[in-house]
Amino acid sequence: MGAAPRTEQAGQAELEPTGDRDSRRGGAAEGDPGVTAPSPAAYRAGLLLELLARRSEPLLLTALAAELGLAKSSVLNLLVSLEASGMVRRTPGGWVLGYKVLELSRAALTSTEVVGEFHRATTASRELVGETVVLAVLDGADVVYVARHDGQQPARYVNEIGTRNPAVVTALGRAMLAGLSDDELERRLGDTEQLPVRTSRSLRTVEQLRSDLDAVRERGYSIDDEQGVPGIRCFGVPVGSPGSPTAVSVSFVADRLTPELETSIVAGLTRLAARLRRAEPS
């Protein structure tokens, strides 16, 4: 384990006091002793882990404190505690996630009945067994990939489990967004005006997105026609209730597409979604 950068080892006299206050402190709600908010330390630890997860490079204490809007002393206390549990580690370049996070992530992704049913169903599916099939959930305005069946296609595009993508640029995401109520869709999109542009075919405005979601609802499945990755097409089918927004998709090299392949894949995904819906906890 590398030593912390010298600039991050300043004495306590050089650090800000620990009594900083902000809107994320948590604790008991004022005037209502029967209602509690999240523990301040636990909540901030979660924010810290999330920040490290979003950044691919090591981050110094000063940068972490600035991003979180907290005193350096508070962030240092969190880092030391998380380091002791293996959740973060220090490198010569700064702080990064620890390997314990990977262990917990794998446990979370493999412990649900839906994930187990996904693997059983894709392996048994005549239409899907040879394809790259992905299971994802909707988290805010992003999709998070939770399971993948690789199939046997010699050329394919895959997303690593646990990573995320903007929902609007994926068939998975638009399949899930299409199932939301107008109010929920508005809440998740917020004040979005310009959509992420990944290729020349990407949707660019919220109006285009809403039109696409109308088509998804009418069709029953979403289509990513090289809008997320050049040369890759994808079909997505929502799993639906009773659980949180979930969808399954198949991605494949664009040149493979035929009407027969589309019919086969959509039929397989529809049956897979039905099986997963029955496996979800109510």
GROMACS .gro file of N, CA, C and O in nm, residues 5-53:
model
  196
    5PRO      N    1   0.001   1.100  -0.030
    5PRO     CA    2   0.080   1.213  -0.078
    5PRO      C    3   0.111   1.307   0.038
    5PRO      O    4   0.029   1.330   0.126
    6ARG      N    5   0.232   1.366   0.032
    6ARG     CA    6   0.277   1.451   0.142
    6ARG      C    7   0.181   1.567   0.166
    6ARG      O    8   0.157   1.606   0.280
    7THR      N    9   0.123   1.620   0.058
    7THR     CA   10   0.034   1.734   0.074
    7THR      C   11  -0.092   1.696   0.148
    7THR      O   12  -0.165   1.783   0.195
    8GLU      N   13  -0.125   1.567   0.160
    8GLU     CA   14  -0.245   1.524   0.228
    8GLU      C   15  -0.216   1.481   0.372
    8GLU      O   16  -0.302   1.428   0.441
    9GLN      N   17  -0.093   1.500   0.421
    9GLN     CA   18  -0.057   1.456   0.554
    9GLN      C   19  -0.032   1.575   0.647
    9GLN      O   20   0.044   1.566   0.741
   10ALA      N   21  -0.096   1.684   0.618
   10ALA     CA   22  -0.077   1.802   0.702
   10ALA      C   23  -0.126   1.775   0.842
   10ALA      O   24  -0.215   1.694   0.865
   11GLY      N   25  -0.067   1.845   0.939
   11GLY     CA   26  -0.109   1.825   1.077
   11GLY      C   27  -0.249   1.875   1.101
   11GLY      O   28  -0.304   1.954   1.025
   12GLN      N   29  -0.307   1.833   1.214
   12GLN     CA   30  -0.443   1.870   1.244
   12GLN      C   31  -0.459   2.021   1.255
   12GLN      O   32  -0.566   2.075   1.228
   13ALA      N   33  -0.351   2.093   1.293
   13ALA     CA   34  -0.362   2.237   1.307
   13ALA      C   35  -0.392   2.304   1.173
   13ALA      O   36  -0.444   2.414   1.168
   14GLU      N   37  -0.356   2.237   1.061
   14GLU     CA   38  -0.376   2.296   0.931
   14GLU      C   39  -0.511   2.257   0.871
   14GLU      O   40  -0.547   2.304   0.765
   15LEU      N   41  -0.584   2.167   0.938
   15LEU     CA   42  -0.711   2.122   0.885
   15LEU      C   43  -0.824   2.206   0.940
   15LEU      O   44  -0.814   2.263   1.049
   16GLU      N   45  -0.935   2.211   0.865
   16GLU     CA   46  -1.050   2.286   0.911
   16GLU      C   47  -1.114   2.214   1.029
   16GLU      O   48  -1.103   2.094   1.042
   17PRO      N   49  -1.185   2.286   1.115
   17PRO     CA   50  -1.250   2.221   1.228
   17PRO      C   51  -1.356   2.123   1.181
   17PRO      O   52  -1.409   2.135   1.072
   18THR      N   53  -1.384   2.023   1.268
   18THR     CA   54  -1.478   1.918   1.230
   18THR      C   55  -1.622   1.960   1.247
   18THR      O   56  -1.712   1.887   1.211
   19GLY      N   57  -1.648   2.077   1.300
   19GLY     CA   58  -1.785   2.116   1.328
   19GLY      C   59  -1.857   2.179   1.212
   19GLY      O   60  -1.942   2.265   1.232
   20ASP      N   61  -1.818   2.145   1.088
   20ASP     CA   62  -1.886   2.205   0.973
   20ASP      C   63  -2.031   2.160   0.970
   20ASP      O   64  -2.067   2.054   1.012
   21ARG      N   65  -2.116   2.247   0.917
   21ARG     CA   66  -2.258   2.217   0.910
   21ARG      C   67  -2.304   2.238   0.766
   21ARG      O   68  -2.264   2.331   0.699
   22ASP      N   69  -2.388   2.145   0.717
   22ASP     CA   70  -2.450   2.164   0.587
   22ASP      C   71  -2.583   2.090   0.588
   22ASP      O   72  -2.623   2.033   0.687
   23SER      N   73  -2.652   2.092   0.475
   23SER     CA   74  -2.786   2.036   0.469
   23SER      C   75  -2.786   1.884   0.471
   23SER      O   76  -2.892   1.823   0.472
   24ARG      N   77  -2.668   1.821   0.472
   24ARG     CA   78  -2.662   1.675   0.468
   24ARG      C   79  -2.627   1.614   0.602
   24ARG      O   80  -2.585   1.499   0.610
   25ARG      N   81  -2.639   1.689   0.712
   25ARG     CA   82  -2.595   1.640   0.841
   25ARG      C   83  -2.676   1.521   0.889
   25ARG      O   84  -2.626   1.433   0.955
   26GLY      N   85  -2.806   1.518   0.860
   26GLY     CA   86  -2.888   1.407   0.907
   26GLY      C   87  -2.915   1.419   1.055
   26GLY      O   88  -2.907   1.525   1.116
   27GLY      N   89  -2.948   1.305   1.119
   27GLY     CA   90  -2.982   1.305   1.260
   27GLY      C   91  -3.131   1.319   1.280
   27GLY      O   92  -3.209   1.312   1.188
   28ALA      N   93  -3.173   1.339   1.405
   28ALA     CA   94  -3.315   1.349   1.435
   28ALA      C   95  -3.375   1.474   1.373
   28ALA      O   96  -3.314   1.580   1.372
   29ALA      N   97  -3.495   1.457   1.319
   29ALA     CA   98  -3.564   1.572   1.261
   29ALA      C   99  -3.611   1.665   1.371
   29ALA      O  100  -3.664   1.621   1.471
   30GLU      N  101  -3.593   1.796   1.351
   30GLU     CA  102  -3.630   1.893   1.453
   30GLU      C  103  -3.781   1.891   1.477
   30GLU      O  104  -3.859   1.887   1.384
   31GLY      N  105  -3.821   1.893   1.604
   31GLY     CA  106  -3.960   1.902   1.638
   31GLY      C  107  -4.037   1.773   1.628
   31GLY      O  108  -4.156   1.769   1.655
   32ASP      N  109  -3.971   1.664   1.586
   32ASP     CA  110  -4.041   1.537   1.573
   32ASP      C  111  -3.948   1.426   1.615
   32ASP      O  112  -3.877   1.368   1.532
   33PRO      N  113  -3.943   1.395   1.746
   33PRO     CA  114  -3.849   1.294   1.795
   33PRO      C  115  -3.876   1.155   1.741
   33PRO      O  116  -3.792   1.067   1.749
   34GLY      N  117  -3.994   1.132   1.683
   34GLY     CA  118  -4.025   0.999   1.630
   34GLY      C  119  -3.975   0.977   1.490
   34GLY      O  120  -3.988   0.868   1.435
   35VAL      N  121  -3.919   1.082   1.425
   35VAL     CA  122  -3.871   1.071   1.287
   35VAL      C  123  -3.721   1.097   1.286
   35VAL      O  124  -3.675   1.196   1.342
   36THR      N  125  -3.646   1.011   1.223
   36THR     CA  126  -3.501   1.030   1.214
   36THR      C  127  -3.458   1.036   1.069
   36THR      O  128  -3.516   0.974   0.982
   37ALA      N  129  -3.353   1.114   1.046
   37ALA     CA  130  -3.290   1.122   0.915
   37ALA      C  131  -3.167   1.033   0.917
   37ALA      O  132  -3.128   0.982   1.021
   38PRO      N  133  -3.102   1.012   0.801
   38PRO     CA  134  -2.983   0.928   0.799
   38PRO      C  135  -2.873   0.979   0.891
   38PRO      O  136  -2.860   1.099   0.915
   39SER      N  137  -2.793   0.887   0.945
   39SER     CA  138  -2.677   0.926   1.025
   39SER      C  139  -2.586   1.014   0.942
   39SER      O  140  -2.553   0.980   0.828
   40PRO      N  141  -2.542   1.128   0.996
   40PRO     CA  142  -2.456   1.217   0.918
   40PRO      C  143  -2.330   1.148   0.866
   40PRO      O  144  -2.296   1.161   0.749
   41ALA      N  145  -2.261   1.075   0.951
   41ALA     CA  146  -2.136   1.011   0.910
   41ALA      C  147  -2.162   0.904   0.805
   41ALA      O  148  -2.090   0.894   0.704
   42ALA      N  149  -2.264   0.822   0.826
   42ALA     CA  150  -2.294   0.715   0.732
   42ALA      C  151  -2.336   0.773   0.597
   42ALA      O  152  -2.296   0.723   0.490
   43TYR      N  153  -2.417   0.877   0.601
   43TYR     CA  154  -2.463   0.939   0.477
   43TYR      C  155  -2.347   0.998   0.399
   43TYR      O  156  -2.336   0.983   0.277
   44ARG      N  157  -2.258   1.068   0.471
   44ARG     CA  158  -2.143   1.129   0.404
   44ARG      C  159  -2.046   1.024   0.352
   44ARG      O  160  -1.984   1.042   0.247
   45ALA      N  161  -2.033   0.914   0.423
   45ALA     CA  162  -1.949   0.805   0.374
   45ALA      C  163  -2.003   0.751   0.242
   45ALA      O  164  -1.928   0.720   0.150
   46GLY      N  165  -2.136   0.741   0.234
   46GLY     CA  166  -2.197   0.696   0.109
   46GLY      C  167  -2.171   0.793  -0.005
   46GLY      O  168  -2.140   0.752  -0.117
   47LEU      N  169  -2.183   0.924   0.023
   47LEU     CA  170  -2.153   1.024  -0.079
   47LEU      C  171  -2.008   1.017  -0.124
   47LEU      O  172  -1.977   1.033  -0.243
   48LEU      N  173  -1.919   0.992  -0.030
   48LEU     CA  174  -1.777   0.982  -0.061
   48LEU      C  175  -1.749   0.862  -0.151
   48LEU      O  176  -1.677   0.873  -0.251
   49LEU      N  177  -1.807   0.748  -0.118
   49LEU     CA  178  -1.788   0.628  -0.201
   49LEU      C  179  -1.845   0.650  -0.341
   49LEU      O  180  -1.786   0.607  -0.442
   50GLU      N  181  -1.960   0.715  -0.348
   50GLU     CA  182  -2.022   0.741  -0.478
   50GLU      C  183  -1.933   0.832  -0.562
   50GLU      O  184  -1.919   0.812  -0.684
   51LEU      N  185  -1.873   0.933  -0.499
   51LEU     CA  186  -1.784   1.023  -0.571
   51LEU      C  187  -1.663   0.949  -0.626
   51LEU      O  188  -1.625   0.966  -0.743
   52LEU      N  189  -1.602   0.865  -0.544
   52LEU     CA  190  -1.486   0.787  -0.590
   52LEU      C  191  -1.526   0.693  -0.703
   52LEU      O  192  -1.446   0.667  -0.794
   53ALA      N  193  -1.648   0.639  -0.697
   53ALA     CA  194  -1.693   0.546  -0.800
   53ALA      C  195  -1.712   0.616  -0.934
   53ALA      O  196  -1.695   0.555  -1.040
   0.00000   0.00000   0.00000
